[in-house]
Amino acid sequence: MKILVVAEHDNSTLKGSTNSTIAAAKEIGSDISVLVVGNSCSSVATEVASLDGVTNVMLAEDEIYSNFLAEDLAKLVESVSDEYEYILAPATTFGKNFLPRVSALLDSQQISEITEVVSSDTFKRPIYAGSCIATVKSLETKKIISVRSTAFDGVVVGPSEAPISNVASLDSLNISSFVNEDLAVSDRPELTAADIVVSGGRGMQSGDNFHLLDSIADKLGAAVGASRAAVDAGFVPNDYQVGQTGKIVAPDLYIAVGISGAIQHLAGMKDSKVIVAINKDEDAPIFQVADYGLVADLFEALPELDSKL
Amino acid sequence: MKILVPIKRVVDYNVKVRPLSDQSNVDLNNVKMSVNPFCEIALEEAVRLKESGAATEVIAVTVGKQASQEQLRTALALGADRAILVESDTLAEPLVIAKALAKICEDEKPHLIILGKQAIDGDNNQTGQMLSALMGYSQATNASEIKLSADSADVTREIDGGLQTIKISLPAIVTTDLRLNEPRYASLPNIMKAKKKELNIINLSEMGFDTSIRTELLSVELPPQRAAGVIVESVDELIDKLKNEAKVIS
């Protein structure tokens, strides 16, 4: 079974979501090609070629792919898709943006955001914000699948180097263009890739108070997140948001501070290995999913935690 | 400028959905149904564009069962000028919905199509992108701001690392994220007026393409539940547990 994985990267380094998608591909079959599309991104292809399970790397470089605009990216993926029975991409904003286009171009109903490979045609995926898990069987001959990266442990460097071949770029459709990007700059790890996440909720009371979390995060090498309530209150920007409408995380340790635990927030973090909740309301639903709960005023508990770490 | 807003009838976002006892599907008996929240945002944006003079007509469309008329009436009460129901006996998959919407686009020739980024039932996040590919239109997903001009739009998108702004040529597809706007509530006079607005019904099976199921639902179950945790008494005890019991910090 030939599998094509479309890599996510930023033209210089590979994103961990790709490693997870390759891991999901390995559970389906062993003939795995990875397509790296971008601009001046040969270093990414080299990185991919060293990964465990990758049999072949295809590299398409062109200015038109610099910003991964969905229209041109989908067209390129379609152009190389012929021999593959599976096309996989991470279910991140990168993958979600173009993969359904590929699905429409190839007339194959996509399966979104799988969390488990049951068999070569059957997969598990969360529905209703993770309230239920559906087991679905694809009847398509060419299966198009997006993969929830937190559900698969990413592949690491393997014993051999896969060969890299070049793929010709196509003419741009010229119907969309990049204007600018405003990416959050931080020395901390990315939320979805961090081993430890410290998140604040409405209980933080203000954006300034997030410095209490920053200091602890720096000591733990953690990323800082937030609940939708904290984002909606304007405490922190939206890219902090953990939850069904934000980022899905599953770190080794998730520390929820001043977060009540609305369903939509739990959907984004309940697969974390260890969950800690600090909240002064002992009836907060977050305590029902927490491994360790501390009923305390966060303005007393956080400085104490900070000083004792 | 004509704007098409595809919407979906889904379980109300406040309902806690559970599997049926035989785990064959989710239990939708006697639950409250609503317009998908992301679709409400799409509709609100279209209505605001009309109110600002940038658009002339807003058409709401849905692909669904007969009962979806209820959600189309809501859309009309919220400011859509007319509505179209593509009636289907079964719950159509995203690709079928996209194909039906493409037929509507061929007939109506909208300049802009605004959809929710995903429906909160299947959480697929596919229909807008599929429609865009089928029509050969440009797309901007996860929009948090739309600046419309005569033949293009600058759209700010919420992406994993922050915000991205792209320019898309019209006709175009935009899918909405949460922060695009805050939808209004329908007023009673508008609900009354909506009853008299035009609502046309087309049958999905007469649209001339294959609508057969491509994905079989084998079962629906509850996610694994987390074992109950412990309440610690102090910060010291918490640090001790994390270091020595859970071993997640050193």
Short mmCIF file of N, CA and C in Angstrom, two decimals, chain B residues 125-240:
data_model
loop_
_atom_site.label_atom_id
_atom_site.label_comp_id
_atom_site.label_asym_id
_atom_site.label_seq_id
_atom_site.Cartn_x
_atom_site.Cartn_y
_atom_site.Cartn_z
N ASN B 125 -14.49 20.07 9.14
CA ASN B 125 -13.73 21.18 8.59
C ASN B 125 -13.31 20.87 7.14
N GLN B 126 -14.29 20.62 6.28
CA GLN B 126 -14.00 20.25 4.89
C GLN B 126 -14.80 21.03 3.85
N THR B 127 -16.07 21.29 4.14
CA THR B 127 -17.00 21.71 3.08
C THR B 127 -16.55 22.96 2.32
N GLY B 128 -16.11 24.00 3.02
CA GLY B 128 -15.72 25.24 2.35
C GLY B 128 -14.57 25.02 1.38
N GLN B 129 -13.53 24.33 1.85
CA GLN B 129 -12.37 24.08 1.01
C GLN B 129 -12.75 23.22 -0.20
N MET B 130 -13.63 22.24 0.02
CA MET B 130 -14.06 21.37 -1.09
C MET B 130 -14.82 22.17 -2.13
N LEU B 131 -15.73 23.01 -1.66
CA LEU B 131 -16.51 23.84 -2.58
C LEU B 131 -15.59 24.74 -3.39
N SER B 132 -14.62 25.31 -2.70
CA SER B 132 -13.66 26.19 -3.35
C SER B 132 -12.91 25.46 -4.46
N ALA B 133 -12.47 24.24 -4.18
CA ALA B 133 -11.73 23.45 -5.18
C ALA B 133 -12.65 23.07 -6.35
N LEU B 134 -13.89 22.67 -6.03
CA LEU B 134 -14.82 22.27 -7.10
C LEU B 134 -15.11 23.44 -8.03
N MET B 135 -15.21 24.66 -7.46
CA MET B 135 -15.53 25.84 -8.28
C MET B 135 -14.28 26.48 -8.88
N GLY B 136 -13.10 26.08 -8.41
CA GLY B 136 -11.87 26.75 -8.86
C GLY B 136 -11.76 28.16 -8.30
N TYR B 137 -12.43 28.41 -7.18
CA TYR B 137 -12.38 29.73 -6.54
C TYR B 137 -11.22 29.79 -5.55
N SER B 138 -10.84 31.02 -5.18
CA SER B 138 -9.84 31.19 -4.13
C SER B 138 -10.50 30.94 -2.77
N GLN B 139 -9.67 30.73 -1.76
CA GLN B 139 -10.23 30.47 -0.43
C GLN B 139 -9.41 31.15 0.66
N ALA B 140 -10.11 31.52 1.73
CA ALA B 140 -9.45 31.97 2.95
C ALA B 140 -10.19 31.31 4.11
N THR B 141 -9.53 30.36 4.78
CA THR B 141 -10.18 29.66 5.88
C THR B 141 -9.86 30.34 7.21
N ASN B 142 -10.63 30.04 8.23
CA ASN B 142 -10.41 30.53 9.60
C ASN B 142 -10.30 32.05 9.67
N ALA B 143 -11.24 32.74 9.03
CA ALA B 143 -11.14 34.20 8.95
C ALA B 143 -11.47 34.88 10.26
N SER B 144 -10.64 35.85 10.64
CA SER B 144 -10.98 36.69 11.80
C SER B 144 -11.23 38.13 11.37
N GLU B 145 -10.96 38.46 10.08
CA GLU B 145 -11.30 39.79 9.57
C GLU B 145 -11.42 39.72 8.05
N ILE B 146 -12.43 40.37 7.51
CA ILE B 146 -12.61 40.42 6.05
C ILE B 146 -12.69 41.87 5.62
N LYS B 147 -11.78 42.31 4.73
CA LYS B 147 -11.87 43.64 4.14
C LYS B 147 -12.18 43.46 2.67
N LEU B 148 -13.41 43.83 2.31
CA LEU B 148 -13.90 43.55 0.96
C LEU B 148 -13.71 44.74 0.04
N SER B 149 -13.17 44.51 -1.17
CA SER B 149 -13.21 45.56 -2.19
C SER B 149 -13.92 45.00 -3.42
N ALA B 150 -13.90 45.73 -4.53
CA ALA B 150 -14.76 45.38 -5.67
C ALA B 150 -14.45 43.99 -6.24
N ASP B 151 -13.16 43.68 -6.43
CA ASP B 151 -12.86 42.40 -7.06
C ASP B 151 -11.94 41.51 -6.23
N SER B 152 -11.68 41.92 -4.99
CA SER B 152 -10.86 41.07 -4.13
C SER B 152 -11.22 41.31 -2.66
N ALA B 153 -10.62 40.51 -1.80
CA ALA B 153 -10.81 40.71 -0.36
C ALA B 153 -9.49 40.42 0.35
N ASP B 154 -9.19 41.23 1.35
CA ASP B 154 -8.05 40.94 2.22
C ASP B 154 -8.62 40.24 3.45
N VAL B 155 -8.17 39.04 3.68
CA VAL B 155 -8.71 38.27 4.80
C VAL B 155 -7.60 37.90 5.77
N THR B 156 -7.83 38.20 7.04
CA THR B 156 -6.90 37.79 8.09
C THR B 156 -7.35 36.44 8.62
N ARG B 157 -6.42 35.49 8.65
CA ARG B 157 -6.72 34.12 9.04
C ARG B 157 -6.05 33.77 10.36
N GLU B 158 -6.74 32.99 11.18
CA GLU B 158 -6.13 32.51 12.41
C GLU B 158 -5.41 31.20 12.09
N ILE B 159 -4.08 31.22 12.16
CA ILE B 159 -3.31 30.00 11.91
C ILE B 159 -2.60 29.59 13.20
N ASP B 160 -1.98 28.41 13.20
CA ASP B 160 -1.44 27.88 14.46
C ASP B 160 -0.47 28.83 15.15
N GLY B 161 0.39 29.49 14.38
CA GLY B 161 1.39 30.34 15.03
C GLY B 161 0.97 31.78 15.27
N GLY B 162 -0.18 32.19 14.80
CA GLY B 162 -0.61 33.59 14.95
C GLY B 162 -1.62 33.97 13.89
N LEU B 163 -1.36 35.07 13.18
CA LEU B 163 -2.31 35.55 12.17
C LEU B 163 -1.63 35.66 10.82
N GLN B 164 -2.38 35.37 9.76
CA GLN B 164 -1.87 35.51 8.41
C GLN B 164 -2.90 36.29 7.59
N THR B 165 -2.44 37.26 6.80
CA THR B 165 -3.37 37.98 5.93
C THR B 165 -3.08 37.61 4.48
N ILE B 166 -4.12 37.25 3.75
CA ILE B 166 -3.96 36.95 2.33
C ILE B 166 -4.98 37.75 1.52
N LYS B 167 -4.65 37.96 0.26
CA LYS B 167 -5.58 38.64 -0.66
C LYS B 167 -6.16 37.57 -1.58
N ILE B 168 -7.47 37.54 -1.67
CA ILE B 168 -8.12 36.55 -2.53
C ILE B 168 -8.95 37.26 -3.60
N SER B 169 -8.87 36.74 -4.84
CA SER B 169 -9.67 37.30 -5.92
C SER B 169 -11.09 36.78 -5.82
N LEU B 170 -12.05 37.63 -6.15
CA LEU B 170 -13.45 37.19 -6.17
C LEU B 170 -13.74 36.56 -7.54
N PRO B 171 -14.66 35.60 -7.60
CA PRO B 171 -15.40 35.02 -6.48
C PRO B 171 -14.51 34.18 -5.58
N ALA B 172 -14.89 34.17 -4.31
CA ALA B 172 -14.04 33.51 -3.32
C ALA B 172 -14.88 32.85 -2.23
N ILE B 173 -14.21 31.93 -1.54
CA ILE B 173 -14.81 31.25 -0.39
C ILE B 173 -14.09 31.73 0.87
N VAL B 174 -14.87 32.10 1.87
CA VAL B 174 -14.26 32.43 3.17
C VAL B 174 -14.91 31.55 4.22
N THR B 175 -14.09 30.93 5.09
CA THR B 175 -14.68 30.21 6.22
C THR B 175 -14.35 30.97 7.50
N THR B 176 -15.31 30.96 8.44
CA THR B 176 -15.23 31.86 9.59
C THR B 176 -14.65 31.18 10.82
N ASP B 177 -13.85 31.94 11.56
CA ASP B 177 -13.42 31.51 12.88
C ASP B 177 -14.23 32.30 13.92
N LEU B 178 -14.02 31.96 15.18
CA LEU B 178 -14.86 32.53 16.24
C LEU B 178 -14.79 34.03 16.39
N ARG B 179 -13.61 34.60 16.16
CA ARG B 179 -13.45 36.02 16.47
C ARG B 179 -13.86 36.98 15.36
N LEU B 180 -14.43 36.46 14.28
CA LEU B 180 -14.80 37.33 13.17
C LEU B 180 -15.84 38.36 13.60
N ASN B 181 -16.83 37.93 14.37
CA ASN B 181 -17.85 38.86 14.85
C ASN B 181 -18.67 38.20 15.94
N GLU B 182 -19.58 38.95 16.54
CA GLU B 182 -20.52 38.37 17.49
C GLU B 182 -21.92 38.44 16.91
N PRO B 183 -22.48 37.29 16.57
CA PRO B 183 -23.79 37.30 15.92
C PRO B 183 -24.89 37.95 16.77
N ARG B 184 -25.82 38.57 16.07
CA ARG B 184 -26.96 39.20 16.74
C ARG B 184 -28.02 38.15 17.07
N TYR B 185 -29.02 38.56 17.84
CA TYR B 185 -30.19 37.71 18.06
C TYR B 185 -31.29 38.18 17.13
N ALA B 186 -32.17 37.27 16.75
CA ALA B 186 -33.29 37.65 15.89
C ALA B 186 -34.34 38.37 16.72
N SER B 187 -34.85 39.49 16.22
CA SER B 187 -35.91 40.21 16.94
C SER B 187 -37.26 39.60 16.55
N LEU B 188 -38.25 39.79 17.41
CA LEU B 188 -39.57 39.22 17.14
C LEU B 188 -40.15 39.71 15.81
N PRO B 189 -40.11 41.04 15.53
CA PRO B 189 -40.64 41.49 14.23
C PRO B 189 -39.92 40.82 13.05
N ASN B 190 -38.60 40.62 13.17
CA ASN B 190 -37.85 39.98 12.10
C ASN B 190 -38.20 38.50 11.97
N ILE B 191 -38.50 37.86 13.10
CA ILE B 191 -38.93 36.46 13.05
C ILE B 191 -40.27 36.37 12.31
N MET B 192 -41.16 37.33 12.56
CA MET B 192 -42.46 37.36 11.88
C MET B 192 -42.26 37.60 10.38
N LYS B 193 -41.40 38.57 10.05
CA LYS B 193 -41.15 38.90 8.64
C LYS B 193 -40.53 37.72 7.89
N ALA B 194 -39.68 36.97 8.60
CA ALA B 194 -38.96 35.86 7.97
C ALA B 194 -39.93 34.81 7.43
N LYS B 195 -41.10 34.71 8.07
CA LYS B 195 -42.08 33.70 7.65
C LYS B 195 -42.59 33.97 6.23
N LYS B 196 -42.48 35.24 5.80
CA LYS B 196 -43.01 35.59 4.47
C LYS B 196 -41.91 35.61 3.41
N LYS B 197 -40.67 35.46 3.83
CA LYS B 197 -39.57 35.50 2.85
C LYS B 197 -39.54 34.21 2.01
N GLU B 198 -38.92 34.31 0.85
CA GLU B 198 -38.89 33.21 -0.11
C GLU B 198 -37.98 32.07 0.37
N LEU B 199 -38.51 30.84 0.33
CA LEU B 199 -37.71 29.66 0.67
C LEU B 199 -37.98 28.59 -0.39
N ASN B 200 -37.02 28.36 -1.26
CA ASN B 200 -37.19 27.38 -2.33
C ASN B 200 -36.61 26.03 -1.93
N ILE B 201 -37.25 24.98 -2.40
CA ILE B 201 -36.76 23.63 -2.07
C ILE B 201 -36.38 22.88 -3.35
N ILE B 202 -35.17 22.33 -3.34
CA ILE B 202 -34.68 21.53 -4.46
C ILE B 202 -34.38 20.16 -3.87
N ASN B 203 -34.59 19.10 -4.65
CA ASN B 203 -34.29 17.78 -4.12
C ASN B 203 -32.87 17.36 -4.49
N LEU B 204 -32.10 16.96 -3.49
CA LEU B 204 -30.70 16.57 -3.72
C LEU B 204 -30.59 15.48 -4.78
N SER B 205 -31.52 14.52 -4.73
CA SER B 205 -31.44 13.37 -5.65
C SER B 205 -31.66 13.79 -7.10
N GLU B 206 -32.22 14.99 -7.31
CA GLU B 206 -32.46 15.45 -8.69
C GLU B 206 -31.34 16.34 -9.21
N MET B 207 -30.26 16.46 -8.43
CA MET B 207 -29.19 17.37 -8.86
C MET B 207 -28.23 16.73 -9.84
N GLY B 208 -28.34 15.42 -10.02
CA GLY B 208 -27.57 14.79 -11.09
C GLY B 208 -26.15 14.36 -10.75
N PHE B 209 -25.89 14.03 -9.51
CA PHE B 209 -24.59 13.44 -9.21
C PHE B 209 -24.75 12.36 -8.14
N ASP B 210 -23.73 11.53 -8.02
CA ASP B 210 -23.75 10.40 -7.09
C ASP B 210 -23.73 10.90 -5.64
N THR B 211 -24.73 10.48 -4.88
CA THR B 211 -24.79 10.93 -3.48
C THR B 211 -24.59 9.77 -2.51
N SER B 212 -24.09 8.65 -3.02
CA SER B 212 -23.98 7.48 -2.14
C SER B 212 -22.94 7.69 -1.04
N ILE B 213 -23.12 6.94 0.03
CA ILE B 213 -22.27 7.05 1.22
C ILE B 213 -20.86 6.54 0.92
N ARG B 214 -19.85 7.29 1.31
CA ARG B 214 -18.46 6.88 1.08
C ARG B 214 -17.76 6.50 2.39
N THR B 215 -18.42 6.80 3.50
CA THR B 215 -17.84 6.47 4.81
C THR B 215 -18.92 5.77 5.63
N GLU B 216 -18.59 4.61 6.15
CA GLU B 216 -19.55 3.87 6.97
C GLU B 216 -19.28 4.15 8.43
N LEU B 217 -20.32 4.48 9.17
CA LEU B 217 -20.16 4.68 10.61
C LEU B 217 -20.33 3.33 11.29
N LEU B 218 -19.27 2.81 11.89
CA LEU B 218 -19.35 1.48 12.50
C LEU B 218 -19.85 1.54 13.94
N SER B 219 -19.36 2.52 14.69
CA SER B 219 -19.85 2.64 16.07
C SER B 219 -19.51 4.00 16.65
N VAL B 220 -20.21 4.34 17.71
CA VAL B 220 -19.93 5.58 18.43
C VAL B 220 -19.83 5.23 19.91
N GLU B 221 -18.75 5.65 20.54
CA GLU B 221 -18.59 5.33 21.96
C GLU B 221 -18.15 6.56 22.73
N LEU B 222 -18.22 6.48 24.04
CA LEU B 222 -17.72 7.57 24.87
C LEU B 222 -16.20 7.49 24.89
N PRO B 223 -15.53 8.62 24.99
CA PRO B 223 -14.08 8.56 25.09
C PRO B 223 -13.68 7.92 26.42
N PRO B 224 -12.47 7.37 26.49
CA PRO B 224 -12.02 6.78 27.77
C PRO B 224 -12.10 7.84 28.88
N GLN B 225 -12.64 7.43 30.01
CA GLN B 225 -12.77 8.38 31.13
C GLN B 225 -11.48 8.37 31.96
N ARG B 226 -11.12 9.50 32.46
CA ARG B 226 -9.93 9.58 33.32
C ARG B 226 -10.29 9.09 34.71
N ALA B 227 -9.38 8.36 35.31
CA ALA B 227 -9.60 7.91 36.69
C ALA B 227 -9.61 9.14 37.61
N ALA B 228 -10.39 9.05 38.68
CA ALA B 228 -10.48 10.18 39.60
C ALA B 228 -9.12 10.48 40.21
N GLY B 229 -8.81 11.74 40.36
CA GLY B 229 -7.52 12.14 40.91
C GLY B 229 -7.60 12.37 42.41
N VAL B 230 -6.58 12.97 42.94
CA VAL B 230 -6.56 13.27 44.36
C VAL B 230 -6.47 14.78 44.57
N ILE B 231 -6.99 15.22 45.70
CA ILE B 231 -6.84 16.62 46.08
C ILE B 231 -5.63 16.73 47.00
N VAL B 232 -4.69 17.57 46.63
CA VAL B 232 -3.52 17.75 47.50
C VAL B 232 -3.79 18.94 48.43
N GLU B 233 -3.13 18.95 49.58
CA GLU B 233 -3.43 19.96 50.58
C GLU B 233 -2.57 21.20 50.47
N SER B 234 -1.40 21.06 49.81
CA SER B 234 -0.50 22.20 49.79
C SER B 234 0.36 22.19 48.54
N VAL B 235 1.02 23.31 48.28
CA VAL B 235 1.94 23.42 47.15
C VAL B 235 3.08 22.41 47.32
N ASP B 236 3.56 22.25 48.55
CA ASP B 236 4.64 21.29 48.82
C ASP B 236 4.24 19.88 48.43
N GLU B 237 3.02 19.50 48.81
CA GLU B 237 2.55 18.16 48.49
C GLU B 237 2.42 17.99 46.98
N LEU B 238 1.97 19.07 46.31
CA LEU B 238 1.82 19.01 44.84
C LEU B 238 3.17 18.77 44.18
N ILE B 239 4.18 19.55 44.60
CA ILE B 239 5.51 19.40 44.01
C ILE B 239 6.06 18.00 44.27
N ASP B 240 5.83 17.51 45.51
CA ASP B 240 6.28 16.17 45.86
C ASP B 240 5.64 15.10 44.96
#
